[in-house]
Structures are given as C-alpha cells and as structure tokens.
Coordinates of C-alpha atoms in Angstrom, one line a residue:
X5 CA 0.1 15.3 -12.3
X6 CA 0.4 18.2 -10.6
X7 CA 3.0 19.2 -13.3
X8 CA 0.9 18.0 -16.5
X9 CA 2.9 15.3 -17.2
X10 CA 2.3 11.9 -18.3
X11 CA 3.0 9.1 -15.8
X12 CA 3.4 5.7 -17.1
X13 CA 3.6 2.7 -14.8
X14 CA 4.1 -1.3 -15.5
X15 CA 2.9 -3.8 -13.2
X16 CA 5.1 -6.7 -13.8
X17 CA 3.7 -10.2 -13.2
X18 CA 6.9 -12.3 -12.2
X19 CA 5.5 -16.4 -12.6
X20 CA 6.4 -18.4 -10.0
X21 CA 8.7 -15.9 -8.6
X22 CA 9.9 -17.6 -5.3
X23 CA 10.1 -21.1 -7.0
X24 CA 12.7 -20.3 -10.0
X25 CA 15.8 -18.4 -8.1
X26 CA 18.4 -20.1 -9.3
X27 CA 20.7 -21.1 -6.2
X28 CA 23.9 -20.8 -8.3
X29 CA 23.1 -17.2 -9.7
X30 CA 21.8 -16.5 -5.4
X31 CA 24.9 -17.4 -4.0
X32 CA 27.2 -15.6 -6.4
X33 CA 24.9 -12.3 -5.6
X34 CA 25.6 -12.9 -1.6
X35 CA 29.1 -13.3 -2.3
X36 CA 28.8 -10.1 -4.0
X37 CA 27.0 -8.2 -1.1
X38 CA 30.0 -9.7 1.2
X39 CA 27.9 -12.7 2.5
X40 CA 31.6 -14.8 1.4
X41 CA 33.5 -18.0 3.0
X42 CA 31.8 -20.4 5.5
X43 CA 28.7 -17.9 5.1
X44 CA 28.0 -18.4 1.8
X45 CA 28.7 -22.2 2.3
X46 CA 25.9 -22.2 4.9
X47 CA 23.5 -20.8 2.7
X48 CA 24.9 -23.7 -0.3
X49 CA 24.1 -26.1 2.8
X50 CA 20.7 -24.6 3.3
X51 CA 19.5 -24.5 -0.1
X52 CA 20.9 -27.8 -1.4
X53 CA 19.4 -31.4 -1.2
X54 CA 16.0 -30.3 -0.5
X55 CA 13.1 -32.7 -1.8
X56 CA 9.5 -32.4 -2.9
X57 CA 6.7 -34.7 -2.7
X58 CA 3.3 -34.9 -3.9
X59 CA 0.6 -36.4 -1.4
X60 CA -3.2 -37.4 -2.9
X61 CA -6.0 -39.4 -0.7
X62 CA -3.2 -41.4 1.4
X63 CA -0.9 -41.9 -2.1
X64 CA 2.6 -40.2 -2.1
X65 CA 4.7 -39.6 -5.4
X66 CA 8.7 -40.4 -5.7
X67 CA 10.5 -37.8 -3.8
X68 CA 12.3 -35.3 -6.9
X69 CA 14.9 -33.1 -5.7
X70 CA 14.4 -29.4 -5.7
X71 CA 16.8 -27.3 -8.3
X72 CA 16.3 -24.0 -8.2
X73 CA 13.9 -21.6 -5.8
X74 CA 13.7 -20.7 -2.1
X75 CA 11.9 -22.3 0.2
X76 CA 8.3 -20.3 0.7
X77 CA 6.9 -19.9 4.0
X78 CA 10.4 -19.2 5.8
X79 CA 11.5 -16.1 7.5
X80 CA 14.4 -16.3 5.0
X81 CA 12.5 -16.6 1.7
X82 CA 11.1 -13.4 1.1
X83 CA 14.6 -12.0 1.8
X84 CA 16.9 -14.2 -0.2
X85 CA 14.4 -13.2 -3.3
X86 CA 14.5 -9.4 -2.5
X87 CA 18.4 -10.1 -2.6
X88 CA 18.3 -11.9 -5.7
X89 CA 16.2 -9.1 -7.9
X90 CA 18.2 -6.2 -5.6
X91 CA 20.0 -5.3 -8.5
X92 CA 17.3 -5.3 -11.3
X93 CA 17.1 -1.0 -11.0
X94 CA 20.3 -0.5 -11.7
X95 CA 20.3 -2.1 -15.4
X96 CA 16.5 0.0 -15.9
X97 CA 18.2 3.2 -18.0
X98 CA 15.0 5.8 -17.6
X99 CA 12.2 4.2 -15.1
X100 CA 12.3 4.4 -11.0
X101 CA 11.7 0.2 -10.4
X102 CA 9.5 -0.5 -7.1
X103 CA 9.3 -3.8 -5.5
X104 CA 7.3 -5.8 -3.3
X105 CA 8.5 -8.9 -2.7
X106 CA 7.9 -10.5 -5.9
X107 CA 5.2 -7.7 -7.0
X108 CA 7.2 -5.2 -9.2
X109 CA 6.5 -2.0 -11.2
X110 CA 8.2 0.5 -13.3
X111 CA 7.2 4.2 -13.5
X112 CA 8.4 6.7 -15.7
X113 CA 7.4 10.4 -16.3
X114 CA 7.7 12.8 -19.5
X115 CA 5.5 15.7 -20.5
X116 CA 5.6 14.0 -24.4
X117 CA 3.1 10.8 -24.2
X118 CA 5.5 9.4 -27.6
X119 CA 8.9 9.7 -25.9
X120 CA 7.3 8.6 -23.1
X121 CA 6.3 5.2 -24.8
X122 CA 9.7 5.1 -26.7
X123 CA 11.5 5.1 -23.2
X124 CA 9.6 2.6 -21.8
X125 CA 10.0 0.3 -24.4
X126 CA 13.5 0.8 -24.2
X127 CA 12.8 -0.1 -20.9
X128 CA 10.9 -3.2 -20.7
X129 CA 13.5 -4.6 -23.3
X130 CA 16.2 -3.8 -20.7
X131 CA 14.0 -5.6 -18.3
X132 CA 12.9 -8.6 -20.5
X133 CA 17.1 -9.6 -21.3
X134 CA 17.9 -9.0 -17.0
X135 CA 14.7 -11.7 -16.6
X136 CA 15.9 -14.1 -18.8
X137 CA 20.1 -13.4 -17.7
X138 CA 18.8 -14.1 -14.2
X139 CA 16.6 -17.5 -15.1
X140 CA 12.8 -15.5 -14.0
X141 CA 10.0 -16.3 -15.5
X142 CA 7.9 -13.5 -16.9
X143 CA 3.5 -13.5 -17.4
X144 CA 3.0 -11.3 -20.0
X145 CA -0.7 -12.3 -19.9
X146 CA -1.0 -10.4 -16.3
X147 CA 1.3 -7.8 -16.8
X148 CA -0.3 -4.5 -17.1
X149 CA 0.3 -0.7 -17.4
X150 CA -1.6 2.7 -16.8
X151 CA -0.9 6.4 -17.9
X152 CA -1.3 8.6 -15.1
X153 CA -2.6 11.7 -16.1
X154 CA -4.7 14.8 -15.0
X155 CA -8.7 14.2 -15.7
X156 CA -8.0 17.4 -18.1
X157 CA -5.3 15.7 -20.5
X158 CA -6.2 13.0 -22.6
X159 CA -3.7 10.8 -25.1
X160 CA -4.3 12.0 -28.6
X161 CA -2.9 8.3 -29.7
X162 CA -3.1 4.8 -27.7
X163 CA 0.0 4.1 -26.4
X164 CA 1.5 0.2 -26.7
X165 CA 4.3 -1.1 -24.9
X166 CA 6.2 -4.0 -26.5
X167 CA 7.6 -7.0 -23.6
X168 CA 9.1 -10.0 -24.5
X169 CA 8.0 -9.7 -28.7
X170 CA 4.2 -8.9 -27.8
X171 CA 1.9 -6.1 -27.4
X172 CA 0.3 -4.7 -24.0
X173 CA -2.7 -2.1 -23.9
X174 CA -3.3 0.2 -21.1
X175 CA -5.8 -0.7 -18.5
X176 CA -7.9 1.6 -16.9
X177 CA -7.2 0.5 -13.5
X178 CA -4.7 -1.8 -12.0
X179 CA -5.0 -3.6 -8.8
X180 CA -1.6 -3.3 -7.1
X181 CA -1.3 -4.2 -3.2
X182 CA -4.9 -4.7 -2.9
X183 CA -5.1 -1.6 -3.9
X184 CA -6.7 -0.2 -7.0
X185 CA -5.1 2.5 -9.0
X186 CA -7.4 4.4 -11.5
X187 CA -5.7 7.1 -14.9
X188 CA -6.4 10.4 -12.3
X189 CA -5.8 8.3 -9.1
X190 CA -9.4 9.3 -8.0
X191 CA -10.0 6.6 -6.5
X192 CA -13.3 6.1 -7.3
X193 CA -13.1 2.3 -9.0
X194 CA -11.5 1.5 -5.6
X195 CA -13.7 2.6 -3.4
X196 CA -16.8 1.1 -5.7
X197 CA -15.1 -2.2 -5.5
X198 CA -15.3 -1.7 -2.1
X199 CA -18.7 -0.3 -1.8
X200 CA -20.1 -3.7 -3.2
X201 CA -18.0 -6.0 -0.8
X202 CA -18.8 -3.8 2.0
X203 CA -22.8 -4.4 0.6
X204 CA -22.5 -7.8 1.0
X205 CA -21.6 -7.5 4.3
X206 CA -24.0 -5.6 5.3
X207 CA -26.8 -7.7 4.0
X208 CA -25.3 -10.6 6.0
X209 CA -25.4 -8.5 9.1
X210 CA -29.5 -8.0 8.9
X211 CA -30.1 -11.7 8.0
X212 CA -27.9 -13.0 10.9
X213 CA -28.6 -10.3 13.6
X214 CA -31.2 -12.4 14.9
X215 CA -29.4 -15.3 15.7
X216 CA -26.1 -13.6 17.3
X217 CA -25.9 -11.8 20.3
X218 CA -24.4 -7.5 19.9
X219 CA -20.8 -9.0 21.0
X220 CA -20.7 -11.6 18.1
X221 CA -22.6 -9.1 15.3
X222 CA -19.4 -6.3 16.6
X223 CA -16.8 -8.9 16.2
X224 CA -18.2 -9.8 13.1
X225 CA -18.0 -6.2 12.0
X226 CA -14.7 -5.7 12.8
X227 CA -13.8 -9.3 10.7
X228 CA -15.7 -8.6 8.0
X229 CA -16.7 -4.9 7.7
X230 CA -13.7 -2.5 9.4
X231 CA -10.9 -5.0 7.9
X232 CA -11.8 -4.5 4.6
X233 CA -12.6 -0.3 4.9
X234 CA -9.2 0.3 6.5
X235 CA -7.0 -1.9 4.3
X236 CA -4.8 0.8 2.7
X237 CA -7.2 3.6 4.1
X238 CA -4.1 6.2 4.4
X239 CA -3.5 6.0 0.7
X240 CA -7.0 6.3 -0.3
X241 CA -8.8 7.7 2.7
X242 CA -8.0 11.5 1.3
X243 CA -10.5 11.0 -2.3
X244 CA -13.7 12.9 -2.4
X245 CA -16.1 13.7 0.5
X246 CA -18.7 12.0 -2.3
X247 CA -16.5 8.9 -2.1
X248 CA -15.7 8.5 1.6
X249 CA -19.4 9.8 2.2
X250 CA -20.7 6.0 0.3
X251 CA -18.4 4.2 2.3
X252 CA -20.1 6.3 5.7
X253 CA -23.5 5.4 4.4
X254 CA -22.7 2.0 4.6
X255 CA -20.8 1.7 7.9
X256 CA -24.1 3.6 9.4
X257 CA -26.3 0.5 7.9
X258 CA -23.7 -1.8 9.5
X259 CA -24.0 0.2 12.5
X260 CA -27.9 -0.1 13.0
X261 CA -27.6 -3.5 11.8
X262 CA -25.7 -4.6 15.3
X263 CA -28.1 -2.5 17.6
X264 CA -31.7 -3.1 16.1
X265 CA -32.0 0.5 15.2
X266 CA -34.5 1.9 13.0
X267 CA -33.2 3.1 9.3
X268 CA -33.5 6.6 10.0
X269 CA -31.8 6.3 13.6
X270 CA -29.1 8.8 14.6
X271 CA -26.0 7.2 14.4
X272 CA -23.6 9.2 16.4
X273 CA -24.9 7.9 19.7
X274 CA -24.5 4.2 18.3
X275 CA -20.7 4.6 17.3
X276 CA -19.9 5.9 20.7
X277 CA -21.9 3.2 22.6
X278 CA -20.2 0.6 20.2
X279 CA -16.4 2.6 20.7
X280 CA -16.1 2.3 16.6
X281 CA -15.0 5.0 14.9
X282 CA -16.6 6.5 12.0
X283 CA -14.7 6.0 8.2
X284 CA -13.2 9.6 7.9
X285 CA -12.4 9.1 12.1
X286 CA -10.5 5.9 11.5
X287 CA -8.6 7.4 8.5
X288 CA -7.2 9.9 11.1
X289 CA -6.4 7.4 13.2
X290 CA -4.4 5.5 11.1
X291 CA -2.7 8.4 9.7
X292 CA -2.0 9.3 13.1
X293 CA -0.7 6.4 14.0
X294 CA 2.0 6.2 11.4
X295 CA 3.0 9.7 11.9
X296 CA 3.6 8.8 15.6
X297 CA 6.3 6.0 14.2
X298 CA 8.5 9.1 12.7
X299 CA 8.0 11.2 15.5
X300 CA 9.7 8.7 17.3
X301 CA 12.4 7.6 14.6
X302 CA 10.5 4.3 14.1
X303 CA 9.2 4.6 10.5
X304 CA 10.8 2.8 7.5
X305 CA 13.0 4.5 6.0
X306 CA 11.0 4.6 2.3
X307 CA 8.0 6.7 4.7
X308 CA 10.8 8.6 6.7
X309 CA 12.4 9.9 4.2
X310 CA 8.6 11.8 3.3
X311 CA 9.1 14.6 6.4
X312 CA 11.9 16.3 8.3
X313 CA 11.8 17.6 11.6
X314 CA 12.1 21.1 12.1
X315 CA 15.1 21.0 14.7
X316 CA 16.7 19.5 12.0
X317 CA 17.0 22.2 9.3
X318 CA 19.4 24.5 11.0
X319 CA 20.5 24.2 14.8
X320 CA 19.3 28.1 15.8
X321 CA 17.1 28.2 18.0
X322 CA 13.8 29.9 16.5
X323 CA 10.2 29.5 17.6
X324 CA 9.2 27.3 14.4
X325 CA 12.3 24.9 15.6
X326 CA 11.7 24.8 19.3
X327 CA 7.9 23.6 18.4
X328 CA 9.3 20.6 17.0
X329 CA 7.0 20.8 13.4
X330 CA 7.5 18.5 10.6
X331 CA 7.8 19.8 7.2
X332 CA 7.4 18.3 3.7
X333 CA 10.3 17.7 1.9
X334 CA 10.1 19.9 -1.2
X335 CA 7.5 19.0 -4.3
X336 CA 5.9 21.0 -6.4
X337 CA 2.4 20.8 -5.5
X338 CA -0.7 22.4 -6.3
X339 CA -3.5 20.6 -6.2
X340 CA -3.1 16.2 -6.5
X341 CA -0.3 16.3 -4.5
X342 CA -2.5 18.5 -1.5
X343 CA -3.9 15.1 -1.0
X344 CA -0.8 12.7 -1.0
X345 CA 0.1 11.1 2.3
X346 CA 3.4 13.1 2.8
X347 CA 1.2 16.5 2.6
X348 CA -1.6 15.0 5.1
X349 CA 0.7 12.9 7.8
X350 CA 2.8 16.6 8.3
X351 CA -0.2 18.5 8.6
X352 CA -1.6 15.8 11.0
X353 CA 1.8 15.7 13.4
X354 CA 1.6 18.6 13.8
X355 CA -2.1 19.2 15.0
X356 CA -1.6 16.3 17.0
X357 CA 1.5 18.2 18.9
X358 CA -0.8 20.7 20.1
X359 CA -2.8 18.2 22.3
X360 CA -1.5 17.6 25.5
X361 CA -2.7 13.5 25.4
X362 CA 0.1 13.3 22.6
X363 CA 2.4 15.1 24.4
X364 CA 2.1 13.4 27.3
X365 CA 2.0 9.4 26.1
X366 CA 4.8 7.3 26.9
X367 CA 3.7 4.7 24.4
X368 CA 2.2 4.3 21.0
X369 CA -0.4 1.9 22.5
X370 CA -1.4 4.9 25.3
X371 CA -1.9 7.3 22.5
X372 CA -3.7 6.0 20.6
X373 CA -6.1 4.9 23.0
X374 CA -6.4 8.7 24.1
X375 CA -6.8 9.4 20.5
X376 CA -9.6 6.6 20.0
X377 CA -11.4 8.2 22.8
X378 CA -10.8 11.7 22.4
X379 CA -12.3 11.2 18.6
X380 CA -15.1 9.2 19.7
X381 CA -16.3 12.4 23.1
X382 CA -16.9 14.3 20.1
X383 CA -20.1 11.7 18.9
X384 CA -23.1 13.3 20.0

C-alpha cells in the first residue's frame, strides 16, 4: 500500500478439511519428510481400522469404517493436516500461500490491477488441479477475495477470479482469524462489528447489575466484554484514535455499569479501583507482552523473523549495540506500514528497555505485572 500497488488476497474455504486426507497420499508425504520404516508403519497402524458410529435418543447406527481423514480433536490432527497441504506453495507459480491449519489464503501484489487478475487466475487453476491431485474438497460458495489498495486508488474495471470453472467477485471485507479485513485495512468494519457486540454487552451489564454483586459484574466483564476487545487487539489496536476512541466510550459505560456510577462519572478513578486497563492501555500491554517473547528468543519464528537485535548487526562495540535496540528489518514504509505491528512492537521494546521494572524482571509473568501496575499509577 505503501508502494501503490494492488494487493490481491483469496481466502480459501477447504470443506471438510480434516475429514478427507487421504491416509495413502499422508503416508507417502511422511515417507517423503524422512518419517520411513517402522515410523511410518506406526502412523499406517494409527490411522487404519478406525470406526464411526452415529448415536440418536439411546439408538446407535452400524459401525462403518473410517477411509480417509484424521482423527479431529487429537494433538496429532492438526499436525498430520499441516503435513499433508505442506507442500501446496511450492506448486503456487506467482502468490505467497498462508496457512492456518485448514484456513488458507493466497496474496499476490502488482502495480497493474489486469496482470494482477491474470496471475491469480493462473494461480487458482494451479491450486484447483493440486486440490483435486491431493483428494481436498474445495467450497467455492465461501471462498472469497479482496484488493488491497490505498483509499486514493480505485479499480477502473471489477476484477473476477475464475476457481474451479466459476466466477468469484470481490468482497469488501473478509473475515479471516476472527478478524475482519477491510480494501484499506482501516479497520473500521472490524471495529464496528465489534462496537455492536461490545453494545450488547453492555446493556446486559445495566439490566443485571442489580442482581450480581461487583466481583461477579467484573468477572462478567472480563468473559464477556475484555475477551472479545483484545481478541487480535495487536493487529488492529493501531487504527484511528476515532476508532479505538468508540471502543473507549464503550468500555467506560461498562465500567460505570459495575460500580453504580453516574453517566457523566470520571472514569479514571474506577479503572484503577477495578485494576482494568483502559482499551489503548491493554493494547500496550499486549504488544508488550509479545515483544518480551523476542527479547528473550521465545517468539515463533514467522513474528521473529519481524525484528533483529542490534548486537546482532555487526559485533563492534558501539553505543547503539551495547543498548541492546531492536530494529525493523528493512521495508519501505511511509505511512500504512508506520502502523504494522513490526514498526510498533520495535518502537515498544525499546521504550520498555528504558524502565528499570523491565530490566529488572526475571520472568514474563513479573513484568508484566509491573507493567499492569505501572500503566494503571498513571489513572488519576
């Protein structure tokens, strides 16, 4: 965005994922990755002869044997599949593939919104024939696709993408990871999604506030209120102040709902006497938190890979290195990308290695109990 480019992704909808690996095509791929001999005859053993039943008001159907999938619920399903669709980028000719367990998508960039159409097509056909080769059902009904674009460049022609012989028109948002992407990534049908679940909740607070004590109305907040507002609050919690300032409207209703207080109450005082921290607080916190994980080389390595240490750019010694700052890995940026997590987390680190309560915790649990408190002194 940054670059005025067009940025298409596709959301794939895989049907029934986990329940159509084929056990024949799952082995072979283990073999492949080295998993060979008496290993791979283990996973034969634990995948074969399985059976399925169907149980209704007392009445239980003929056992049928189970063909094909793995079993869902296990510590091993989720990782057999990842195994099983490991290989699906590499056939993908122009598109970065992203997966999520069985939640896929393919993004693609060009600067030409035709070519970038024709590409993707080229694309999705690759993808369609490596669905079929490896037995996956596809829902072409829920698959769905965006162009990411700056608010100031618009298509001058609506773009189709072609899967499996039928057409797909853009959406204006997608909902991906419970998270809702918007064209600009402003986040704003996201956070108005949010604004009217958050409502709801609030209303339920007043009407039941009478019949709870402040314990059960707080752990009711946390359940139903703060769950919801920090779900996937690093990605988003850096849109607008006009945004994040609805969401703080509503956490300060929430807030006078617990403690009886009048509408036009300061709330300040309440968050500290009720140790929650306010929206653009907790976004901080959370930030922080992960931040702390690659400050002490226990990130995932698809986040580590974001920063770089300092120290680790040369081995003189030099007053930038000995301070132990992270930096950004290289992207042209400008303006969008100001607000992407991997500019916000460095800038974050390294405020946070000025204070002596980071410095000084042995743990990530002691931290960020000093950070909780050390945001919430400032509540007045």
């Amino acid at each position: 965005m940054d670059n005025k480019t067009f940025s298409c992704g596709v959301f794939v909808d895989l049907e029934k994922a986990f329940d159509t690996v084929k056990h024949s095509i799952l082995l072979s791929k283990l073999n492949h990755y080295g998993i060979r001999g008496k290993n791979n005859e283990w996973f034969q053993s634990y995948l074969s002869n399985r059976t399925q039943s169907v149980s209704v008001n007392g009445a239980t159907s003929d056992e049928s044997n189970v063909i094909c999938g793995v079993p869902q619920g296990s510590i091993l399903g989720p990782l057999l599949f990842i195994i099983y669709i490991n290989d699906m980028n590499i056939s993908i000719l122009n598109s970065k593939v992203y997966h999520f367990a069985d939640d896929t998508n393919l993004l693609l960039s060009h600067k030409n919104p035709a070519m970038l159409a024709k590409y993707m097509n080229k694309d999705l056909k690759i993808l369609y024939d490596w669905l079929c080769a490896n037995r996956l059902s596809l829902n072409v009904d829920k698959t769905e696709f965006t162009i990411f674009r700056p608010p100031s460049k618009s298509l001058d022609k609506r773009i189709t993408l072609n899967l499996a012989g039928r057409k797909i028109y853009e959406s204006l948002k997608v909902k991906y990871l419970g998270v809702i992407l918007d064209k600009s990534l402003s986040w704003y049908i996201h956070i108005t999604e949010l604004c009217k679940k958050l409502g709801r909740t609030v209303g339920m607070l007043f009407k039941i506030r009478h019949q709870c004590n402040k314990n059960v109305l707080r752990s009711l907040y946390f359940s139903l209120f703060e769950s919801h507002l920090s779900f996937g609050l690093p990605v988003w919690g850096s849109a607008k102040k006009s945004l994040i300032e609805k969401l703080f409207l509503l956490q300060k209703k929430a807030i006078r709902a617990i403690t009886f207080s009048d509408f036009r109450a300061h709330t300040s005082p309440l968050f500290r006497k009720l140790n929650i921290l306010k929206v653009h607080d907790l976004f901080e916190y959370q930030v922080s938190s992960i931040m702390w994980d690659f400050d002490h080389n226990s990130l995932p390595t698809a986040l580590n890979s974001l920063f770089i240490k300092s120290k680790n750019i040369h081995s003189h010694s030099t007053r930038f290195a000995n301070a132990d700052k992270v930096l950004v890995n290289k992207v042209n940026t400008h303006k969008y990308g100001l607000m992407s997590f991997r500019i916000i987390g460095a800038s974050t680190l390294n405020k946070l290695k000025d204070h002596d309560f980071y410095n000084n915790s042995r743990t990530k649990n002691i931290f960020l109990s000093y950070f909780k408190k050390f945001l919430i002194s400032k509540y007045e």
